[in-house]
PDB file of C-alpha atoms in Angstrom:
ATOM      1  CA  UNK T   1      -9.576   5.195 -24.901  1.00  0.00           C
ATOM      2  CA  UNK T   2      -8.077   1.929 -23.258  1.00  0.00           C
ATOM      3  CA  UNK T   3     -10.127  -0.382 -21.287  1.00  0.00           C
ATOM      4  CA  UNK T   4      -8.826  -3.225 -19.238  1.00  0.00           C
ATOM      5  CA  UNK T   5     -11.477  -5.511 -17.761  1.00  0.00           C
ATOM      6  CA  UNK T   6      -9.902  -8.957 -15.129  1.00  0.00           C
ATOM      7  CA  UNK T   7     -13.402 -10.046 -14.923  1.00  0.00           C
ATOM      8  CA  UNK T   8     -17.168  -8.948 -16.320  1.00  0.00           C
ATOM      9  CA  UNK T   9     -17.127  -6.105 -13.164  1.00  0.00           C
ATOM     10  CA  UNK T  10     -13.305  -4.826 -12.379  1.00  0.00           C
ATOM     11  CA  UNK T  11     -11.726  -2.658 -15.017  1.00  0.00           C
ATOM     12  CA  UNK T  12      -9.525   0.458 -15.911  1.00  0.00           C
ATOM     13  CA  UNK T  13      -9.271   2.919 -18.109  1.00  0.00           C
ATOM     14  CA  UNK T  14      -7.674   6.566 -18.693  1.00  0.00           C
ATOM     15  CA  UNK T  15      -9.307   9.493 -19.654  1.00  0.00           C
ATOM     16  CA  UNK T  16      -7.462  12.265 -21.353  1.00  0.00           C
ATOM     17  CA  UNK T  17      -4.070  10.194 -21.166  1.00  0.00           C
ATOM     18  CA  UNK T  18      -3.478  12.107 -17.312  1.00  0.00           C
ATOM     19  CA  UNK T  19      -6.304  10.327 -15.133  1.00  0.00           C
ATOM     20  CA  UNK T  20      -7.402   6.442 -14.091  1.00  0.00           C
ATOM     21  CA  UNK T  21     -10.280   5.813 -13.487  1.00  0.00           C
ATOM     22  CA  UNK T  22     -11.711   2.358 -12.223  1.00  0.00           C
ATOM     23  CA  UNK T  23     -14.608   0.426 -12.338  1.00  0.00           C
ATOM     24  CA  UNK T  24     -16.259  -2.423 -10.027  1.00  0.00           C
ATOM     25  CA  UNK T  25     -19.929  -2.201 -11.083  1.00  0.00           C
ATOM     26  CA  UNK T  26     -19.497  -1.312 -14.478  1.00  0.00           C
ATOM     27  CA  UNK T  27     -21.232   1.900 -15.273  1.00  0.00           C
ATOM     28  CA  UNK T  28     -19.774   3.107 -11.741  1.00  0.00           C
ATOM     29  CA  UNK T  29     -16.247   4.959 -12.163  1.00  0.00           C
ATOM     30  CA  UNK T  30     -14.069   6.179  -9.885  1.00  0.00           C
ATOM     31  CA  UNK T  31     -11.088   8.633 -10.471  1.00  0.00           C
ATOM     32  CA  UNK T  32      -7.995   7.780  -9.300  1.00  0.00           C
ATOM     33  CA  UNK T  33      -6.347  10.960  -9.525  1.00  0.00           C
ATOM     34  CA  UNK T  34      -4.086  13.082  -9.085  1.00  0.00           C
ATOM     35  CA  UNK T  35      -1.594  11.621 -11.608  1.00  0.00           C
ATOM     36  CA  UNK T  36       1.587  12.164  -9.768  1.00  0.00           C
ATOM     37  CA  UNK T  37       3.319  15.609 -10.529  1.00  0.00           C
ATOM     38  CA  UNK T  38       5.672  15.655 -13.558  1.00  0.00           C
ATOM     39  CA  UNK T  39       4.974  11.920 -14.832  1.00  0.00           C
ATOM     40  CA  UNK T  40       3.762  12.711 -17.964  1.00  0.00           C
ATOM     41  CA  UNK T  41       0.869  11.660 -20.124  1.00  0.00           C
ATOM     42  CA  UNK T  42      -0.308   8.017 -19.803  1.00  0.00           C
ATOM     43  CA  UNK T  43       0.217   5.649 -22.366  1.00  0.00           C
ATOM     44  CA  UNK T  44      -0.910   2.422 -21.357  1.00  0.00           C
ATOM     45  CA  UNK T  45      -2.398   0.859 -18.407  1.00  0.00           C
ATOM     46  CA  UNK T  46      -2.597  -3.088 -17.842  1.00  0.00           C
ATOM     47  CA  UNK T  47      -4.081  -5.281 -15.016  1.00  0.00           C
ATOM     48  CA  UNK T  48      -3.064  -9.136 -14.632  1.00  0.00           C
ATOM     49  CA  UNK T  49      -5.476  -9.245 -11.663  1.00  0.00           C
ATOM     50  CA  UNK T  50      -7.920  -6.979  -9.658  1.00  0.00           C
ATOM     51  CA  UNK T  51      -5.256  -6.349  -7.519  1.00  0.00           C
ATOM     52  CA  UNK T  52      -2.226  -6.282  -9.740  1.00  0.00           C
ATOM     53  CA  UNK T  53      -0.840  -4.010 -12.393  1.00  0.00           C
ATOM     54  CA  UNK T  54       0.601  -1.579 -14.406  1.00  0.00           C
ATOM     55  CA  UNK T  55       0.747   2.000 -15.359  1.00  0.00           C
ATOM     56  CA  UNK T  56       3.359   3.252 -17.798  1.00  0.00           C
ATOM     57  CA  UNK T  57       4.423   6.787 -19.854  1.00  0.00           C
ATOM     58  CA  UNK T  58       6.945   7.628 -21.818  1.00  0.00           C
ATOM     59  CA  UNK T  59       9.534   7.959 -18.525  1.00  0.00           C
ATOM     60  CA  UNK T  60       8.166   5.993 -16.075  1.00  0.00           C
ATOM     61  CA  UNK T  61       6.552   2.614 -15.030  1.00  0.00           C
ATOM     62  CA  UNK T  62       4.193   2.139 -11.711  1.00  0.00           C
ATOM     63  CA  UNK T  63       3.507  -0.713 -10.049  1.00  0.00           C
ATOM     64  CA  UNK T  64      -0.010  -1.261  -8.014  1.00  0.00           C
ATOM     65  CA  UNK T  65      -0.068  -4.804  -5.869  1.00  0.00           C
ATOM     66  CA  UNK T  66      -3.567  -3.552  -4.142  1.00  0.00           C
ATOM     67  CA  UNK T  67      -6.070  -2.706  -7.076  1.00  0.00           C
ATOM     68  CA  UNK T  68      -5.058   1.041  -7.904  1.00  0.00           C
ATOM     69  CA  UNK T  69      -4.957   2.343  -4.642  1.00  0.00           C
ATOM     70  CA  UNK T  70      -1.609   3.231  -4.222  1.00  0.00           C
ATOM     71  CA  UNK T  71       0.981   3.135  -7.430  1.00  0.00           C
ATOM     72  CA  UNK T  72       4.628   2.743  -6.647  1.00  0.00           C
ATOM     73  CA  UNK T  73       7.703   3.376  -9.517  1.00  0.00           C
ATOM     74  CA  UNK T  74       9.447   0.050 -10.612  1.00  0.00           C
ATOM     75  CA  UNK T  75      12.974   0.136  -9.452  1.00  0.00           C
ATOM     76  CA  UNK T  76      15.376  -0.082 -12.042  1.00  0.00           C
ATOM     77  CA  UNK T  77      12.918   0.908 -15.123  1.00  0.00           C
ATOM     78  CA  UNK T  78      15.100   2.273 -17.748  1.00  0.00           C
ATOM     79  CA  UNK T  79      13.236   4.823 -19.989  1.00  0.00           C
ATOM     80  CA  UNK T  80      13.774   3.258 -23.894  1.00  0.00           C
ATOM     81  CA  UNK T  81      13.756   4.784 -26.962  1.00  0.00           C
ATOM     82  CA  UNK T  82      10.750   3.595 -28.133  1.00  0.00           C
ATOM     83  CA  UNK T  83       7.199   2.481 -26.309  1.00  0.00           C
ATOM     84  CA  UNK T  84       5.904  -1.210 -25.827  1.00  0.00           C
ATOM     85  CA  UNK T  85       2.318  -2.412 -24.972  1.00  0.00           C
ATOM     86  CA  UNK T  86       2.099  -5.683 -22.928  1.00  0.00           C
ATOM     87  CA  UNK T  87      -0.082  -8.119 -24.365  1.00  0.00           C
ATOM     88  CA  UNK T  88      -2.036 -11.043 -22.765  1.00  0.00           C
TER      89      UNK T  88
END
């Protein structure tokens, strides 16, 4: 299991590679689901900020710009070959 922490209280994780779940208080989390229909498993989820960041599967990459509320798919996102992980 992933977990992605922007500061000691805001963080992400999955659970079970199809939900998000997030975190403001720490040992308070709150699912995110549903997944959307026919995305696929998730394989890695990244925050820059507690409003900003990524979600990503084999096919498809999702954008959030207001903490995980609403996820929209990156225009132009190729599916490759291969999988990446973004690093800090």
């Amino acid at each position: 299991m992933l977990f992605i922490f922007v500061n000691e209280t805001t963080g992400w994780t999955t659970s079970d590679c199809t939900t998000v779940l997030k975190t403001i208080k720490v040992a308070i989390w709150t699912d995110l689901s549903p997944t959307p229909a026919g995305v696929g498993d998730i394989a890695n989820i990244y925050f820059i900020s507690e409003d900003k960041g990524f979600v990503s599967g084999f096919n498809y990459l999702q954008l959030s710009e207001d903490g995980s509320q609403t996820m929209e798919y990156v225009d132009g996102f190729t599916p490759a070959q291969s999988s990446f992980q973004l690093q800090d």
